[in-house]
């Protein structure tokens, strides 16, 4: 998360749910930090399917690119506020970006391992634990994304995601507070599934 000092002068832009922030081919001349809400990063495959590569929640930075143009779509999942930092960044912002970029890289590498090597239930368990960690380790986890979004992130169908949630609920691992909030009751049991 960029410091408050780094955020001074960066205006917050409000986006409604399902509003595009940028698209493939748009100039990559800014980085974005989420003030509130959540964002999905995705690409449309040649057969029309959507592959979500990342979710970003409040405090996180996205928009890192290796070229001058974006290669993915960024879209608001729910109403959100986003601060834009023009590239190249000011010196005080640039100093804070390397650890943030490295953290995003590590998260992407871990996601590749989850997708490539784990069963459907293991993927959903890993996802819930990741969201719990990213929200400060609280046992009540907000999931602004839909089950379809989760499936597109994990390479699963919505039915498979829903079945995994049901199995976890029936076994007492989680409690579904509502469609967007999950109470993680047995995080150690979920972790054991992912090892």
CSV table of C-alpha atoms in Angstrom, one decimal:
chain,number,residue,atom,x,y,z
A,1,UNK,CA,0.0,0.0,0.0
A,2,UNK,CA,1.3,3.4,-0.9
A,3,UNK,CA,1.7,5.8,2.1
A,4,UNK,CA,-0.6,8.7,2.7
A,5,UNK,CA,2.2,11.1,1.7
A,6,UNK,CA,2.5,9.3,-1.6
A,7,UNK,CA,-1.2,9.6,-2.1
A,8,UNK,CA,-1.3,13.4,-1.6
A,9,UNK,CA,-2.4,15.1,-4.8
A,10,UNK,CA,-3.8,12.0,-6.4
A,11,UNK,CA,-7.5,12.5,-7.1
A,12,UNK,CA,-9.9,9.7,-6.4
A,13,UNK,CA,-12.1,8.7,-9.4
A,14,UNK,CA,-15.3,6.8,-8.7
A,15,UNK,CA,-16.3,3.9,-10.8
A,16,UNK,CA,-19.7,2.1,-10.8
A,17,UNK,CA,-19.9,-1.7,-10.7
A,18,UNK,CA,-18.8,-3.4,-13.9
A,19,UNK,CA,-17.2,-0.2,-15.3
A,20,UNK,CA,-14.1,-0.5,-17.3
A,21,UNK,CA,-11.0,1.2,-16.0
A,22,UNK,CA,-8.7,0.3,-18.9
A,23,UNK,CA,-8.7,-2.1,-21.8
A,24,UNK,CA,-6.0,-4.0,-23.8
A,25,UNK,CA,-4.2,-1.6,-26.0
A,26,UNK,CA,-4.8,1.5,-23.9
A,27,UNK,CA,-1.7,3.5,-23.0
A,28,UNK,CA,-0.2,2.3,-19.7
A,29,UNK,CA,0.7,5.7,-18.4
A,30,UNK,CA,-0.6,5.3,-14.8
A,31,UNK,CA,-0.7,3.0,-11.8
A,32,UNK,CA,-3.9,2.7,-9.7
A,33,UNK,CA,-4.5,2.3,-6.0
A,34,UNK,CA,-7.9,1.2,-4.7
A,35,UNK,CA,-9.3,3.5,-2.0
A,36,UNK,CA,-12.5,1.4,-1.6
A,37,UNK,CA,-14.1,-1.4,-3.5
A,38,UNK,CA,-12.5,-4.1,-5.6
A,39,UNK,CA,-11.2,-4.6,-9.2
A,40,UNK,CA,-10.8,-7.6,-11.5
A,41,UNK,CA,-8.0,-8.0,-14.1
A,42,UNK,CA,-8.9,-10.2,-17.0
A,43,UNK,CA,-8.4,-11.2,-20.6
A,44,UNK,CA,-10.9,-12.5,-23.1
A,45,UNK,CA,-9.8,-15.7,-24.7
A,46,UNK,CA,-10.2,-16.4,-28.4
A,47,UNK,CA,-13.3,-18.6,-27.8
A,48,UNK,CA,-15.0,-15.8,-25.8
A,49,UNK,CA,-14.3,-17.2,-22.4
A,50,UNK,CA,-13.0,-14.8,-19.7
A,51,UNK,CA,-9.8,-15.6,-17.6
A,52,UNK,CA,-9.4,-13.5,-14.5
A,53,UNK,CA,-5.8,-13.2,-13.6
A,54,UNK,CA,-6.1,-11.1,-10.4
A,55,UNK,CA,-8.5,-9.4,-7.9
A,56,UNK,CA,-7.4,-6.3,-6.2
A,57,UNK,CA,-9.0,-4.9,-3.0
A,58,UNK,CA,-8.8,-1.7,-1.0
A,59,UNK,CA,-5.2,-0.5,-0.5
A,60,UNK,CA,-3.7,-2.5,-3.3
A,61,UNK,CA,-2.0,-1.1,-6.4
A,62,UNK,CA,-2.5,-2.4,-10.0
A,63,UNK,CA,-1.7,-1.5,-13.5
A,64,UNK,CA,2.0,-2.6,-13.7
A,65,UNK,CA,2.9,-3.3,-17.3
A,66,UNK,CA,6.1,-4.3,-19.0
A,67,UNK,CA,5.2,-2.3,-22.1
A,68,UNK,CA,3.6,1.0,-23.0
A,69,UNK,CA,0.2,-0.5,-23.5
A,70,UNK,CA,-2.1,-2.6,-21.2
A,71,UNK,CA,-2.5,-6.2,-22.0
A,72,UNK,CA,-5.6,-6.9,-19.9
A,73,UNK,CA,-8.9,-5.4,-18.9
A,74,UNK,CA,-9.3,-3.8,-15.5
A,75,UNK,CA,-12.9,-3.5,-14.4
A,76,UNK,CA,-14.6,-2.4,-11.1
A,77,UNK,CA,-16.3,-5.4,-9.4
A,78,UNK,CA,-18.4,-3.1,-7.3
A,79,UNK,CA,-18.6,0.6,-6.8
A,80,UNK,CA,-15.0,1.7,-6.0
A,81,UNK,CA,-12.7,4.7,-5.7
A,82,UNK,CA,-9.3,4.7,-7.4
A,83,UNK,CA,-6.3,7.0,-7.1
A,84,UNK,CA,-4.2,7.3,-10.3
A,85,UNK,CA,-0.5,7.9,-10.2
A,86,UNK,CA,0.9,9.1,-13.5
A,87,UNK,CA,4.0,7.4,-14.9
A,88,UNK,CA,6.8,8.0,-14.4
A,89,UNK,CA,6.0,8.4,-10.8
A,90,UNK,CA,7.4,11.1,-8.5
A,91,UNK,CA,10.5,10.1,-6.6
A,92,UNK,CA,8.6,9.6,-3.3
A,93,UNK,CA,6.1,7.3,-5.0
A,94,UNK,CA,8.7,5.4,-7.0
A,95,UNK,CA,10.5,4.4,-3.8
A,96,UNK,CA,7.4,2.7,-2.5
A,97,UNK,CA,6.6,0.8,-5.7
A,98,UNK,CA,9.2,-1.9,-5.8
A,99,UNK,CA,8.0,-3.9,-2.8
A,100,UNK,CA,4.4,-3.5,-4.0
A,101,UNK,CA,5.3,-4.8,-7.5
A,102,UNK,CA,7.3,-7.7,-6.0
A,103,UNK,CA,4.3,-8.6,-3.8
A,104,UNK,CA,2.1,-8.7,-6.9
A,105,UNK,CA,4.6,-10.9,-8.7
A,106,UNK,CA,4.7,-13.4,-5.8
A,107,UNK,CA,0.9,-13.5,-5.7
A,108,UNK,CA,0.8,-14.2,-9.4
A,109,UNK,CA,3.3,-17.0,-9.1
A,110,UNK,CA,1.3,-18.6,-6.2
A,111,UNK,CA,-1.9,-18.3,-8.3
A,112,UNK,CA,-0.2,-20.2,-11.2
A,113,UNK,CA,0.7,-23.0,-8.8
A,114,UNK,CA,-2.8,-23.2,-7.4
A,115,UNK,CA,-4.3,-23.4,-11.0
A,116,UNK,CA,-1.8,-25.8,-12.2
A,117,UNK,CA,-1.5,-28.3,-9.4
A,118,UNK,CA,-4.5,-28.3,-7.1
A,119,UNK,CA,-8.0,-30.0,-7.2
A,120,UNK,CA,-11.1,-27.9,-7.4
A,121,UNK,CA,-11.7,-28.0,-3.6
A,122,UNK,CA,-8.1,-27.2,-2.9
A,123,UNK,CA,-8.3,-24.2,-5.3
A,124,UNK,CA,-11.4,-22.8,-3.5
A,125,UNK,CA,-9.7,-23.4,-0.1
A,126,UNK,CA,-6.6,-21.6,-1.2
A,127,UNK,CA,-8.7,-18.7,-2.6
A,128,UNK,CA,-10.5,-18.2,0.7
A,129,UNK,CA,-7.3,-18.3,2.7
A,130,UNK,CA,-5.7,-15.8,0.3
A,131,UNK,CA,-8.7,-13.4,0.6
A,132,UNK,CA,-8.5,-13.8,4.4
A,133,UNK,CA,-4.8,-12.9,4.5
A,134,UNK,CA,-5.3,-9.9,2.2
A,135,UNK,CA,-8.1,-8.6,4.5
A,136,UNK,CA,-5.9,-8.6,7.6
A,137,UNK,CA,-6.5,-12.2,8.7
A,138,UNK,CA,-10.0,-11.5,9.9
A,139,UNK,CA,-12.3,-14.5,10.1
A,140,UNK,CA,-15.1,-12.7,8.3
A,141,UNK,CA,-14.0,-12.4,4.7
A,142,UNK,CA,-15.7,-10.0,2.2
A,143,UNK,CA,-16.1,-11.4,-1.3
A,144,UNK,CA,-17.2,-8.6,-3.5
A,145,UNK,CA,-16.8,-10.9,-6.6
A,146,UNK,CA,-19.5,-13.3,-7.8
A,147,UNK,CA,-19.1,-17.1,-7.8
A,148,UNK,CA,-18.7,-16.8,-11.6
A,149,UNK,CA,-15.8,-14.4,-11.1
A,150,UNK,CA,-14.2,-16.8,-8.6
A,151,UNK,CA,-14.6,-19.6,-11.1
A,152,UNK,CA,-13.0,-17.5,-13.9
A,153,UNK,CA,-10.1,-16.8,-11.5
A,154,UNK,CA,-9.6,-20.4,-10.5
A,155,UNK,CA,-10.3,-22.1,-13.8
A,156,UNK,CA,-13.5,-23.7,-12.5
A,157,UNK,CA,-17.2,-23.6,-13.4
A,158,UNK,CA,-19.7,-21.7,-11.2
A,159,UNK,CA,-21.3,-25.0,-10.3
A,160,UNK,CA,-17.9,-26.4,-9.1
A,161,UNK,CA,-17.3,-23.3,-7.0
A,162,UNK,CA,-20.7,-23.5,-5.4
A,163,UNK,CA,-20.3,-27.2,-4.6
A,164,UNK,CA,-17.0,-26.5,-2.9
A,165,UNK,CA,-18.6,-23.7,-0.8
A,166,UNK,CA,-21.4,-26.1,0.1
A,167,UNK,CA,-19.0,-28.9,1.1
A,168,UNK,CA,-17.0,-26.5,3.3
A,169,UNK,CA,-20.2,-25.2,4.9
A,170,UNK,CA,-21.5,-28.7,5.6
A,171,UNK,CA,-18.1,-29.8,7.1
A,172,UNK,CA,-18.1,-26.7,9.4
A,173,UNK,CA,-15.0,-25.2,7.7
A,174,UNK,CA,-16.9,-22.0,6.8
A,175,UNK,CA,-20.2,-20.3,7.5
A,176,UNK,CA,-21.9,-18.3,4.8
A,177,UNK,CA,-23.0,-15.1,6.5
A,178,UNK,CA,-24.6,-13.9,3.2
A,179,UNK,CA,-23.7,-14.2,-0.5
A,180,UNK,CA,-20.8,-11.8,-0.2
A,181,UNK,CA,-19.4,-12.6,3.3
A,182,UNK,CA,-17.8,-15.9,4.5
A,183,UNK,CA,-16.8,-16.6,8.1
A,184,UNK,CA,-13.7,-18.9,8.1
A,185,UNK,CA,-14.3,-21.1,11.1
A,186,UNK,CA,-11.6,-23.7,10.5
A,187,UNK,CA,-8.7,-22.0,8.7
A,188,UNK,CA,-6.3,-24.8,9.7
A,189,UNK,CA,-8.5,-27.4,8.0
A,190,UNK,CA,-8.5,-25.3,4.8
A,191,UNK,CA,-4.7,-24.9,5.0
A,192,UNK,CA,-4.3,-28.7,5.4
A,193,UNK,CA,-6.2,-29.2,2.2
A,194,UNK,CA,-3.8,-27.0,0.3
A,195,UNK,CA,-0.5,-28.6,1.5
